[in-house]
Phi, psi and omega in degrees: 000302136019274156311309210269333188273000180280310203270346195282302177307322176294348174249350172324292185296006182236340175269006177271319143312298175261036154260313177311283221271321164304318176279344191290301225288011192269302194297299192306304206287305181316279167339291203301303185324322189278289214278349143350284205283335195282322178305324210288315176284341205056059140275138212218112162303198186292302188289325171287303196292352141318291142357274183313312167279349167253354182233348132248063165331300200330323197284000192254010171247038186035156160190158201278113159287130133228147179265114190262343169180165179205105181251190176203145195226137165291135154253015198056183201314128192234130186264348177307317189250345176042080154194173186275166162255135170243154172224122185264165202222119179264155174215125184223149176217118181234098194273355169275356178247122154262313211290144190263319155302321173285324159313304176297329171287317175310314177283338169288338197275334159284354180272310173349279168313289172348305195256351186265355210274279139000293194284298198301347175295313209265346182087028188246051188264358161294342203281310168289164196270178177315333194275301209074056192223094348301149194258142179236170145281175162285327186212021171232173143220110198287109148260158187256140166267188239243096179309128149281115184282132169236000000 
């Protein structure tokens, strides 16, 4: 009995490490979906969207965003932040957004979710700036690349 609470315990810290990284990436899907769908309506803060009308009309007409898959590549340990780094990678297909500009506005606003989605799960939105850029965990810190559009 002993033996089996020794051994049980010696895997604590690695299924607790992959529950932490199973919820960023549950939550991170969510995020891409919300700023997916936020994209999709054209809701805009105030400020984007003034923006968005002298400078992507197209984006202030809707348009359909699907989220076609979402990975993450470890980067290891960042002594800056004493957490591991992940960088999540959105992959979307909007095939009515051509402008290679109008793409990148869509996709910061799906990473947007993505990292703000993250610090509220975990409850780290002190730790980070207005962007929630980088987004932390209990025991990572998460950044997003640039979604690939496929």
């Amino acid at each position: 009995m002993a033996v089996s609470i020794i051994v049980l315990l010696s895997f604590f810290p690695y299924v607790y490490e992959i529950n932490e990284l199973n919820t960023c990436m549950t939550v991170a899907r969510n995020g891409a979906l919300e700023g997916a769908l936020m994209d999709s309506f054209a809701v805009y803060p105030e400020d984007k969207y003034e923006f968005y009308m002298k400078e992507h009309p197209r984006l202030k007409s809707g348009t359909k965003i699907v989220i076609v898959k979402i990975d993450y590549k470890k980067q290891g340990f960042d002594t800056k932040y004493k957490r591991n780094k992940i960088k999540i990678n959105v992959y979307a297909s909007a095939p009515s957004l051509r402008n290679p500009g109008d793409r990148d506005c869509a996709g910061d606003r799906i990473n947007y979710y993505v990292r703000k989605d993250i610090c509220e799960a975990f409850k780290t939105e002190n730790l980070t700036n207005l962007y929630y850029n980088p987004a932390f965990s209990d025991k990572y810190f998460i950044t997003t690349a640039e979604v690939n559009w496929v």
